[in-house]
PDB file of C-alpha atoms in Angstrom:
ATOM      1  CA  MET R   1      62.707 109.405 106.798  1.00  0.00           C
ATOM      2  CA  LYS R   2      62.471 107.842 103.337  1.00  0.00           C
ATOM      3  CA  LYS R   3      64.140 110.991 101.838  1.00  0.00           C
ATOM      4  CA  LEU R   4      66.921 110.838 104.354  1.00  0.00           C
ATOM      5  CA  ILE R   5      67.508 107.157 103.575  1.00  0.00           C
ATOM      6  CA  VAL R   6      67.712 107.866  99.966  1.00  0.00           C
ATOM      7  CA  LEU R   7      70.173 110.778 100.510  1.00  0.00           C
ATOM      8  CA  ALA R   8      72.290 108.643 102.766  1.00  0.00           C
ATOM      9  CA  LEU R   9      72.502 105.876 100.174  1.00  0.00           C
ATOM     10  CA  SER R  10      73.270 108.246  97.416  1.00  0.00           C
ATOM     11  CA  PHE R  11      76.241 109.593  99.571  1.00  0.00           C
ATOM     12  CA  VAL R  12      77.542 106.153 100.155  1.00  0.00           C
ATOM     13  CA  LEU R  13      77.225 105.010  96.642  1.00  0.00           C
ATOM     14  CA  SER R  14      78.991 108.053  95.223  1.00  0.00           C
ATOM     15  CA  GLY R  15      81.698 107.633  97.492  1.00  0.00           C
ATOM     16  CA  CYS R  16      82.181 103.807  97.009  1.00  0.00           C
ATOM     17  CA  SER R  17      85.314 104.149  94.948  1.00  0.00           C
ATOM     18  CA  GLY R  18      86.820 106.311  97.518  1.00  0.00           C
ATOM     19  CA  LEU R  19      85.948 104.087 100.513  1.00  0.00           C
ATOM     20  CA  LEU R  20      89.236 102.342 100.308  1.00  0.00           C
ATOM     21  CA  PHE R  21      91.547 104.887  98.905  1.00  0.00           C
ATOM     22  CA  HIS R  22      92.118 108.634  99.544  1.00  0.00           C
ATOM     23  CA  PRO R  23      95.099 109.589  97.412  1.00  0.00           C
ATOM     24  CA  GLU R  24      96.962 112.797  97.302  1.00  0.00           C
ATOM     25  CA  LYS R  25      99.236 113.961  94.584  1.00  0.00           C
ATOM     26  CA  GLU R  26     101.159 116.683  96.376  1.00  0.00           C
ATOM     27  CA  ILE R  27     104.504 115.696  97.805  1.00  0.00           C
ATOM     28  CA  VAL R  28     104.637 117.279 101.359  1.00  0.00           C
ATOM     29  CA  LEU R  29     107.990 116.444 102.427  1.00  0.00           C
ATOM     30  CA  ARG R  30     111.006 114.631 100.805  1.00  0.00           C
ATOM     31  CA  PRO R  31     113.860 112.895 102.614  1.00  0.00           C
ATOM     32  CA  SER R  32     116.365 115.425 101.533  1.00  0.00           C
ATOM     33  CA  ARG R  33     114.715 118.175 103.684  1.00  0.00           C
ATOM     34  CA  LEU R  34     115.591 116.062 106.765  1.00  0.00           C
ATOM     35  CA  GLY R  35     119.197 115.646 105.547  1.00  0.00           C
ATOM     36  CA  LEU R  36     118.573 112.059 104.388  1.00  0.00           C
ATOM     37  CA  PRO R  37     120.081 110.794 101.113  1.00  0.00           C
ATOM     38  CA  TYR R  38     117.757 109.114  98.904  1.00  0.00           C
ATOM     39  CA  ASP R  39     116.982 107.962  95.177  1.00  0.00           C
ATOM     40  CA  ASP R  40     113.783 109.090  93.669  1.00  0.00           C
ATOM     41  CA  PHE R  41     113.058 106.426  90.846  1.00  0.00           C
ATOM     42  CA  TYR R  42     110.446 105.176  88.699  1.00  0.00           C
ATOM     43  CA  LEU R  43     109.334 101.562  87.377  1.00  0.00           C
ATOM     44  CA  ASP R  44     106.427 100.223  85.539  1.00  0.00           C
ATOM     45  CA  SER R  45     103.723  97.973  86.512  1.00  0.00           C
ATOM     46  CA  ALA R  46     102.746  95.071  84.316  1.00  0.00           C
ATOM     47  CA  ASP R  47     100.115  97.095  82.641  1.00  0.00           C
ATOM     48  CA  GLY R  48     102.350  99.870  81.752  1.00  0.00           C
ATOM     49  CA  VAL R  49     101.471 102.310  84.587  1.00  0.00           C
ATOM     50  CA  ARG R  50     104.509 104.474  85.609  1.00  0.00           C
ATOM     51  CA  LEU R  51     105.083 104.204  89.439  1.00  0.00           C
ATOM     52  CA  ASN R  52     107.196 106.471  91.735  1.00  0.00           C
ATOM     53  CA  ALA R  53     109.338 105.172  94.678  1.00  0.00           C
ATOM     54  CA  TRP R  54     111.937 106.148  96.983  1.00  0.00           C
ATOM     55  CA  ARG R  55     114.904 104.421  97.978  1.00  0.00           C
ATOM     56  CA  ILE R  56     116.388 105.617 101.465  1.00  0.00           C
ATOM     57  CA  PRO R  57     119.561 103.712 102.016  1.00  0.00           C
ATOM     58  CA  ALA R  58     120.843 102.129 105.182  1.00  0.00           C
ATOM     59  CA  TYR R  59     122.851 104.299 107.642  1.00  0.00           C
ATOM     60  CA  CYS R  60     125.902 102.857 109.108  1.00  0.00           C
ATOM     61  CA  ASP R  61     127.677 105.618 111.210  1.00  0.00           C
ATOM     62  CA  GLY R  62     128.265 107.618 108.118  1.00  0.00           C
ATOM     63  CA  ALA R  63     129.848 104.928 106.091  1.00  0.00           C
ATOM     64  CA  ALA R  64     129.188 105.077 102.416  1.00  0.00           C
ATOM     65  CA  PRO R  65     128.266 102.839 100.747  1.00  0.00           C
ATOM     66  CA  CYS R  66     126.489 101.038 103.772  1.00  0.00           C
ATOM     67  CA  PRO R  67     126.504  97.081 103.582  1.00  0.00           C
ATOM     68  CA  ALA R  68     122.694  96.844 104.017  1.00  0.00           C
ATOM     69  CA  LYS R  69     121.185  93.823 105.933  1.00  0.00           C
ATOM     70  CA  ALA R  70     118.187  93.799 103.588  1.00  0.00           C
ATOM     71  CA  ASN R  71     115.886  95.787 101.462  1.00  0.00           C
ATOM     72  CA  ILE R  72     112.349  96.671 102.880  1.00  0.00           C
ATOM     73  CA  LEU R  73     109.697  97.431 100.429  1.00  0.00           C
ATOM     74  CA  TYR R  74     107.183  99.604 102.477  1.00  0.00           C
ATOM     75  CA  LEU R  75     103.586  99.676 101.467  1.00  0.00           C
ATOM     76  CA  HIS R  76     101.747 102.581 102.930  1.00  0.00           C
ATOM     77  CA  GLY R  77      98.001 102.981 103.935  1.00  0.00           C
ATOM     78  CA  ASN R  78      95.030 104.262 102.027  1.00  0.00           C
ATOM     79  CA  ALA R  79      95.350 107.937 102.236  1.00  0.00           C
ATOM     80  CA  GLU R  80      97.923 110.673 100.971  1.00  0.00           C
ATOM     81  CA  ASN R  81     101.210 109.236  99.569  1.00  0.00           C
ATOM     82  CA  ILE R  82     104.823 108.223 100.524  1.00  0.00           C
ATOM     83  CA  SER R  83     105.650 111.695 101.577  1.00  0.00           C
ATOM     84  CA  THR R  84     103.410 111.597 104.674  1.00  0.00           C
ATOM     85  CA  HIS R  85     103.695 107.758 105.607  1.00  0.00           C
ATOM     86  CA  THR R  86     107.327 106.824 104.986  1.00  0.00           C
ATOM     87  CA  PHE R  87     108.836 108.850 107.864  1.00  0.00           C
ATOM     88  CA  SER R  88     107.010 106.897 110.404  1.00  0.00           C
ATOM     89  CA  VAL R  89     109.248 103.916 109.542  1.00  0.00           C
ATOM     90  CA  VAL R  90     112.392 105.783 108.334  1.00  0.00           C
ATOM     91  CA  TRP R  91     114.131 104.774 111.600  1.00  0.00           C
ATOM     92  CA  LEU R  92     114.700 101.383 110.170  1.00  0.00           C
ATOM     93  CA  VAL R  93     117.580 102.751 108.140  1.00  0.00           C
ATOM     94  CA  LEU R  94     119.336 103.237 111.468  1.00  0.00           C
ATOM     95  CA  TYR R  95     119.469  99.441 112.051  1.00  0.00           C
ATOM     96  CA  GLY R  96     121.009  98.613 108.559  1.00  0.00           C
ATOM     97  CA  TYR R  97     118.025  98.317 106.231  1.00  0.00           C
ATOM     98  CA  ASN R  98     117.352  99.912 102.869  1.00  0.00           C
ATOM     99  CA  LEU R  99     113.857 101.427 102.874  1.00  0.00           C
ATOM    100  CA  ILE R 100     112.125 101.375  99.524  1.00  0.00           C
ATOM    101  CA  ALA R 101     108.681 103.218  99.688  1.00  0.00           C
ATOM    102  CA  LEU R 102     106.289 102.555  96.824  1.00  0.00           C
ATOM    103  CA  ASP R 103     103.372 105.056  95.776  1.00  0.00           C
ATOM    104  CA  TYR R 104     100.554 102.855  94.171  1.00  0.00           C
ATOM    105  CA  ARG R 105      99.069 104.181  90.969  1.00  0.00           C
ATOM    106  CA  GLY R 106      97.119 107.276  91.475  1.00  0.00           C
ATOM    107  CA  PHE R 107      99.140 108.219  94.494  1.00  0.00           C
ATOM    108  CA  GLY R 108     101.806 111.047  94.727  1.00  0.00           C
ATOM    109  CA  GLU R 109     103.809 111.019  91.461  1.00  0.00           C
ATOM    110  CA  SER R 110     102.637 107.681  90.243  1.00  0.00           C
ATOM    111  CA  ASP R 111     100.689 107.597  87.007  1.00  0.00           C
ATOM    112  CA  GLY R 112      97.222 106.002  86.710  1.00  0.00           C
ATOM    113  CA  SER R 113      93.941 105.752  88.829  1.00  0.00           C
ATOM    114  CA  VAL R 114      93.614 104.066  92.050  1.00  0.00           C
ATOM    115  CA  SER R 115      92.193 100.538  92.263  1.00  0.00           C
ATOM    116  CA  LEU R 116      92.723  97.575  94.633  1.00  0.00           C
ATOM    117  CA  SER R 117      93.695  95.157  91.735  1.00  0.00           C
ATOM    118  CA  GLY R 118      95.997  97.703  90.154  1.00  0.00           C
ATOM    119  CA  ALA R 119      97.786  98.293  93.660  1.00  0.00           C
ATOM    120  CA  GLU R 120      98.396  94.579  93.924  1.00  0.00           C
ATOM    121  CA  LYS R 121      99.965  94.636  90.246  1.00  0.00           C
ATOM    122  CA  ASP R 122     102.037  97.593  91.449  1.00  0.00           C
ATOM    123  CA  VAL R 123     103.445  95.841  94.537  1.00  0.00           C
ATOM    124  CA  GLN R 124     104.280  92.698  92.254  1.00  0.00           C
ATOM    125  CA  ALA R 125     106.086  94.967  90.029  1.00  0.00           C
ATOM    126  CA  ALA R 126     108.046  96.492  92.798  1.00  0.00           C
ATOM    127  CA  ILE R 127     108.985  93.024  94.036  1.00  0.00           C
ATOM    128  CA  ALA R 128     110.133  92.037  90.557  1.00  0.00           C
ATOM    129  CA  HIS R 129     112.160  95.254  90.221  1.00  0.00           C
ATOM    130  CA  LEU R 130     114.091  94.764  93.532  1.00  0.00           C
ATOM    131  CA  VAL R 131     114.761  91.124  92.974  1.00  0.00           C
ATOM    132  CA  GLU R 132     116.071  91.858  89.461  1.00  0.00           C
ATOM    133  CA  THR R 133     118.170  94.867  90.289  1.00  0.00           C
ATOM    134  CA  ASP R 134     119.449  93.829  93.737  1.00  0.00           C
ATOM    135  CA  PRO R 135     119.303  89.984  93.775  1.00  0.00           C
ATOM    136  CA  ASP R 136     121.962  89.462  96.518  1.00  0.00           C
ATOM    137  CA  THR R 137     120.232  91.598  99.060  1.00  0.00           C
ATOM    138  CA  PRO R 138     117.372  90.020 101.106  1.00  0.00           C
ATOM    139  CA  LEU R 139     113.999  91.392 100.476  1.00  0.00           C
ATOM    140  CA  PHE R 140     111.161  92.092 103.029  1.00  0.00           C
ATOM    141  CA  VAL R 141     107.729  93.294 102.267  1.00  0.00           C
ATOM    142  CA  PHE R 142     106.183  95.573 105.017  1.00  0.00           C
ATOM    143  CA  GLY R 143     102.678  96.827 104.683  1.00  0.00           C
ATOM    144  CA  GLN R 144     100.497  98.888 106.865  1.00  0.00           C
ATOM    145  CA  SER R 145      96.688  99.020 106.995  1.00  0.00           C
ATOM    146  CA  ILE R 146      95.533  98.654 103.354  1.00  0.00           C
ATOM    147  CA  GLY R 147      99.116  98.150 102.409  1.00  0.00           C
ATOM    148  CA  ALA R 148      99.405  95.291 104.555  1.00  0.00           C
ATOM    149  CA  ALA R 149      96.287  93.654 103.072  1.00  0.00           C
ATOM    150  CA  ILE R 150      97.658  94.420  99.563  1.00  0.00           C
ATOM    151  CA  ALA R 151     100.972  92.877 100.665  1.00  0.00           C
ATOM    152  CA  VAL R 152      99.288  89.620 101.567  1.00  0.00           C
ATOM    153  CA  SER R 153      97.422  89.278  98.258  1.00  0.00           C
ATOM    154  CA  ALA R 154     100.355  90.489  96.199  1.00  0.00           C
ATOM    155  CA  VAL R 155     103.078  88.238  97.767  1.00  0.00           C
ATOM    156  CA  ALA R 156     100.692  85.295  97.809  1.00  0.00           C
ATOM    157  CA  LYS R 157     100.105  85.535  93.998  1.00  0.00           C
ATOM    158  CA  SER R 158     103.810  86.548  93.161  1.00  0.00           C
ATOM    159  CA  PRO R 159     105.875  83.983  91.227  1.00  0.00           C
ATOM    160  CA  LEU R 160     108.738  85.501  93.092  1.00  0.00           C
ATOM    161  CA  GLN R 161     107.500  84.668  96.514  1.00  0.00           C
ATOM    162  CA  SER R 162     110.364  82.225  97.238  1.00  0.00           C
ATOM    163  CA  LYS R 163     112.832  85.187  96.789  1.00  0.00           C
ATOM    164  CA  ILE R 164     111.251  87.154  99.751  1.00  0.00           C
ATOM    165  CA  ALA R 165     112.684  86.930 103.151  1.00  0.00           C
ATOM    166  CA  GLY R 166     109.617  87.671 105.067  1.00  0.00           C
ATOM    167  CA  VAL R 167     106.421  89.692 105.193  1.00  0.00           C
ATOM    168  CA  VAL R 168     105.341  92.170 107.972  1.00  0.00           C
ATOM    169  CA  ILE R 169     101.602  92.537 108.146  1.00  0.00           C
ATOM    170  CA  ASP R 170     100.705  95.663 110.246  1.00  0.00           C
ATOM    171  CA  SER R 171      97.021  96.263 111.017  1.00  0.00           C
ATOM    172  CA  ALA R 172      95.581  94.512 107.925  1.00  0.00           C
ATOM    173  CA  PHE R 173      91.933  93.884 107.331  1.00  0.00           C
ATOM    174  CA  ALA R 174      91.098  90.305 106.650  1.00  0.00           C
ATOM    175  CA  LYS R 175      88.559  91.145 103.734  1.00  0.00           C
ATOM    176  CA  ALA R 176      87.815  94.293 102.212  1.00  0.00           C
ATOM    177  CA  ARG R 177      84.038  93.795 102.303  1.00  0.00           C
ATOM    178  CA  ARG R 178      84.161  92.722 105.830  1.00  0.00           C
ATOM    179  CA  ILE R 179      85.735  96.092 106.884  1.00  0.00           C
ATOM    180  CA  ALA R 180      83.334  97.909 104.601  1.00  0.00           C
ATOM    181  CA  ARG R 181      80.332  96.170 106.493  1.00  0.00           C
ATOM    182  CA  GLU R 182      81.605  97.297 109.742  1.00  0.00           C
ATOM    183  CA  LYS R 183      82.164 100.827 108.811  1.00  0.00           C
ATOM    184  CA  VAL R 184      78.616 101.046 107.198  1.00  0.00           C
ATOM    185  CA  ALA R 185      77.109  99.296 110.326  1.00  0.00           C
ATOM    186  CA  GLN R 186      78.505 102.222 112.371  1.00  0.00           C
ATOM    187  CA  VAL R 187      75.911 104.586 110.844  1.00  0.00           C
ATOM    188  CA  TRP R 188      72.630 103.646 112.324  1.00  0.00           C
ATOM    189  CA  LEU R 189      70.581 104.793 109.345  1.00  0.00           C
ATOM    190  CA  LEU R 190      72.556 102.411 106.973  1.00  0.00           C
ATOM    191  CA  TRP R 191      72.863  99.399 109.206  1.00  0.00           C
ATOM    192  CA  PRO R 192      70.229  97.511 107.411  1.00  0.00           C
ATOM    193  CA  PHE R 193      72.130  98.099 104.070  1.00  0.00           C
ATOM    194  CA  GLN R 194      75.541  96.810 105.364  1.00  0.00           C
ATOM    195  CA  TYR R 195      75.614  93.764 103.279  1.00  0.00           C
ATOM    196  CA  PRO R 196      74.281  94.991  99.950  1.00  0.00           C
ATOM    197  CA  LEU R 197      76.525  98.126 100.169  1.00  0.00           C
ATOM    198  CA  SER R 198      79.655  96.037 100.858  1.00  0.00           C
ATOM    199  CA  PHE R 199      79.308  94.210  97.642  1.00  0.00           C
ATOM    200  CA  LEU R 200      80.054  97.406  95.921  1.00  0.00           C
ATOM    201  CA  VAL R 201      83.573  97.268  97.290  1.00  0.00           C
ATOM    202  CA  PRO R 202      86.211  95.247  95.409  1.00  0.00           C
ATOM    203  CA  GLU R 203      87.362  92.295  97.230  1.00  0.00           C
ATOM    204  CA  ASN R 204      91.028  91.751  98.245  1.00  0.00           C
ATOM    205  CA  ASP R 205      90.531  88.594 100.274  1.00  0.00           C
ATOM    206  CA  ALA R 206      93.570  88.581 102.350  1.00  0.00           C
ATOM    207  CA  GLU R 207      92.149  86.162 104.605  1.00  0.00           C
ATOM    208  CA  GLY R 208      91.841  83.680 101.557  1.00  0.00           C
ATOM    209  CA  ASN R 209      95.370  84.429 100.226  1.00  0.00           C
ATOM    210  CA  VAL R 210      97.372  84.373 103.441  1.00  0.00           C
ATOM    211  CA  ALA R 211      97.714  80.695 103.605  1.00  0.00           C
ATOM    212  CA  LYS R 212      99.496  80.740 100.113  1.00  0.00           C
ATOM    213  CA  ILE R 213     102.432  82.509 101.705  1.00  0.00           C
ATOM    214  CA  THR R 214     104.967  80.093 102.807  1.00  0.00           C
ATOM    215  CA  VAL R 215     107.764  82.457 103.774  1.00  0.00           C
ATOM    216  CA  PRO R 216     108.020  83.944 107.313  1.00  0.00           C
ATOM    217  CA  LYS R 217     105.382  86.354 108.456  1.00  0.00           C
ATOM    218  CA  LEU R 218     105.044  88.671 111.363  1.00  0.00           C
ATOM    219  CA  PHE R 219     101.639  90.133 112.225  1.00  0.00           C
ATOM    220  CA  LEU R 220     101.349  93.412 114.308  1.00  0.00           C
ATOM    221  CA  THR R 221      98.330  95.429 115.615  1.00  0.00           C
ATOM    222  CA  THR R 222      96.932  96.869 118.876  1.00  0.00           C
ATOM    223  CA  GLU R 223      94.034  95.866 120.996  1.00  0.00           C
ATOM    224  CA  ASP R 224      92.460  99.487 120.781  1.00  0.00           C
ATOM    225  CA  ASP R 225      92.642  99.794 117.013  1.00  0.00           C
ATOM    226  CA  ILE R 226      89.125 101.133 116.082  1.00  0.00           C
ATOM    227  CA  VAL R 227      90.050 101.679 112.362  1.00  0.00           C
ATOM    228  CA  VAL R 228      90.838  97.963 111.640  1.00  0.00           C
ATOM    229  CA  PRO R 229      89.871  95.967 114.914  1.00  0.00           C
ATOM    230  CA  PRO R 230      92.394  93.390 115.961  1.00  0.00           C
ATOM    231  CA  ASP R 231      89.997  90.646 115.147  1.00  0.00           C
ATOM    232  CA  HIS R 232      91.080  91.005 111.546  1.00  0.00           C
ATOM    233  CA  THR R 233      94.670  90.380 112.331  1.00  0.00           C
ATOM    234  CA  ARG R 234      93.717  87.358 114.415  1.00  0.00           C
ATOM    235  CA  ARG R 235      91.815  85.908 111.539  1.00  0.00           C
ATOM    236  CA  LEU R 236      94.747  86.377 109.251  1.00  0.00           C
ATOM    237  CA  TYR R 237      97.110  84.726 111.723  1.00  0.00           C
ATOM    238  CA  ALA R 238      94.816  81.791 112.295  1.00  0.00           C
ATOM    239  CA  LYS R 239      94.663  81.112 108.460  1.00  0.00           C
ATOM    240  CA  ALA R 240      98.408  81.580 108.029  1.00  0.00           C
ATOM    241  CA  VAL R 241     100.833  78.645 107.931  1.00  0.00           C
ATOM    242  CA  GLN R 242     104.030  78.466 109.638  1.00  0.00           C
ATOM    243  CA  PRO R 243     106.503  80.165 110.008  1.00  0.00           C
ATOM    244  CA  LYS R 244     104.455  82.893 111.654  1.00  0.00           C
ATOM    245  CA  GLU R 245     104.556  85.249 114.589  1.00  0.00           C
ATOM    246  CA  LEU R 246     101.940  87.513 116.132  1.00  0.00           C
ATOM    247  CA  GLU R 247     102.418  90.631 118.221  1.00  0.00           C
ATOM    248  CA  ILE R 248      99.422  92.423 119.604  1.00  0.00           C
ATOM    249  CA  VAL R 249     100.108  95.581 121.674  1.00  0.00           C
ATOM    250  CA  ALA R 250      97.557  96.722 124.476  1.00  0.00           C
ATOM    251  CA  LYS R 251      97.373 100.362 123.380  1.00  0.00           C
ATOM    252  CA  GLY R 252      98.296 102.666 120.679  1.00  0.00           C
ATOM    253  CA  GLY R 253      95.635 102.830 117.988  1.00  0.00           C
ATOM    254  CA  HIS R 254      95.731 102.166 114.241  1.00  0.00           C
ATOM    255  CA  ILE R 255      99.337 101.288 112.798  1.00  0.00           C
ATOM    256  CA  ARG R 256     100.815 102.425 116.003  1.00  0.00           C
ATOM    257  CA  ALA R 257     102.126  98.964 117.325  1.00  0.00           C
ATOM    258  CA  LEU R 258     105.688  99.941 116.760  1.00  0.00           C
ATOM    259  CA  ASN R 259     105.412 102.982 119.047  1.00  0.00           C
ATOM    260  CA  ASN R 260     105.742 100.111 121.589  1.00  0.00           C
ATOM    261  CA  GLU R 261     109.309  99.234 122.413  1.00  0.00           C
ATOM    262  CA  HIS R 262     108.765  95.626 122.791  1.00  0.00           C
ATOM    263  CA  ALA R 263     106.989  95.354 119.516  1.00  0.00           C
ATOM    264  CA  LYS R 264     109.819  97.356 117.854  1.00  0.00           C
ATOM    265  CA  ASP R 265     112.263  94.733 119.158  1.00  0.00           C
ATOM    266  CA  VAL R 266     110.048  91.914 117.922  1.00  0.00           C
ATOM    267  CA  LEU R 267     110.298  93.534 114.456  1.00  0.00           C
ATOM    268  CA  LEU R 268     113.868  94.080 114.611  1.00  0.00           C
ATOM    269  CA  GLN R 269     114.535  90.434 115.806  1.00  0.00           C
ATOM    270  CA  PHE R 270     112.237  89.104 112.907  1.00  0.00           C
ATOM    271  CA  LEU R 271     114.124  91.058 110.443  1.00  0.00           C
ATOM    272  CA  ASN R 272     117.629  90.162 111.684  1.00  0.00           C
ATOM    273  CA  LYS R 273     116.655  86.433 111.797  1.00  0.00           C
ATOM    274  CA  HIS R 274     115.366  86.128 108.486  1.00  0.00           C
ATOM    275  CA  ALA R 275     117.669  88.364 106.602  1.00  0.00           C
ATOM    276  CA  GLU R 276     120.559  86.397 107.952  1.00  0.00           C
ATOM    277  CA  THR R 277     118.741  83.050 107.009  1.00  0.00           C
ATOM    278  CA  LYS R 278     118.219  84.318 103.339  1.00  0.00           C
ATOM    279  CA  LYS R 279     121.862  85.314 102.713  1.00  0.00           C
TER     280      LYS R 279
END
C-alpha cells in the first residue's frame, strides 16, 4: 500500500504542470477547408511572446465587406488548439459577428510555453490589439472552460475593460485550486492529499476577480457538467456585480449549454443588446 501511494503521488506531481493545460501544436482544420474566409495573423504578448490568432469575418448573405455588429474574442478550453475548438462557435458569424480565435502561448502556432499567468497576459494583449486596430467595433470576450476563467481574470485586470461591451463566461471554474482538489478527490487513493496537492497548481482566482468586472456579463453552464460542476458558475455569478445574467441548461455536459436553443437565444440577445449599447 505504501509503495502504491508513493507511485500515485509521483504520477500526480509529475503531471501538475499539465493538470490545467494539454496543448497541441498540430493544426487539424483551417476555416478555408470549410470554405470560410479568414485572416491568419500574429500579435505579441506584453513579454514578447508571439501569438497566433484567426479572424473569421461576419457573414451577411454574401455581402463583402460585411458591417459586423461586433468583434468576439473567443478563448478556448485547456486542450488542443483553435483548430479544434473554434468551429463549435463559428455559427456566430452567421449572426453578424466577427470571430477572433486566439491560441495562448504554447498552443498551436503560438510561441512560448503554457502557463496560466502567461495566458492571462496573452488575452490582455489580444484585447489591446483589437481595441487599437478596430476601435469603432464593439468588443466581446467569450471564454469557455479554462478560457472562461482566464477571461474573467484578464478582463478584471485589463486597463481597457471600459472598452469591452460584455463578457460571456461559459463553464468556468471559480478557482483553479478548487477544481484541482475536486479532481484529486475523485481518486480514492489520493483523497487525503487533495489539499496539499492542489497548492501545486497555480491559482487563477476567477471568483476573487469577477467582482472587478463592471461591464455586462453572461454566465452559462449545464446542470449535468461533470468536468466543471455548475456550482462553480453559481459561485462566480453570486460574486459578480450587476449587470449580469445567468443561464443554466438542464442537460448537455461540459461547454454544451449552447446546444440548447433557448440558451443560444439568450446569448444572441445579450450580444445584440450590448453591441448596440456600446456603439
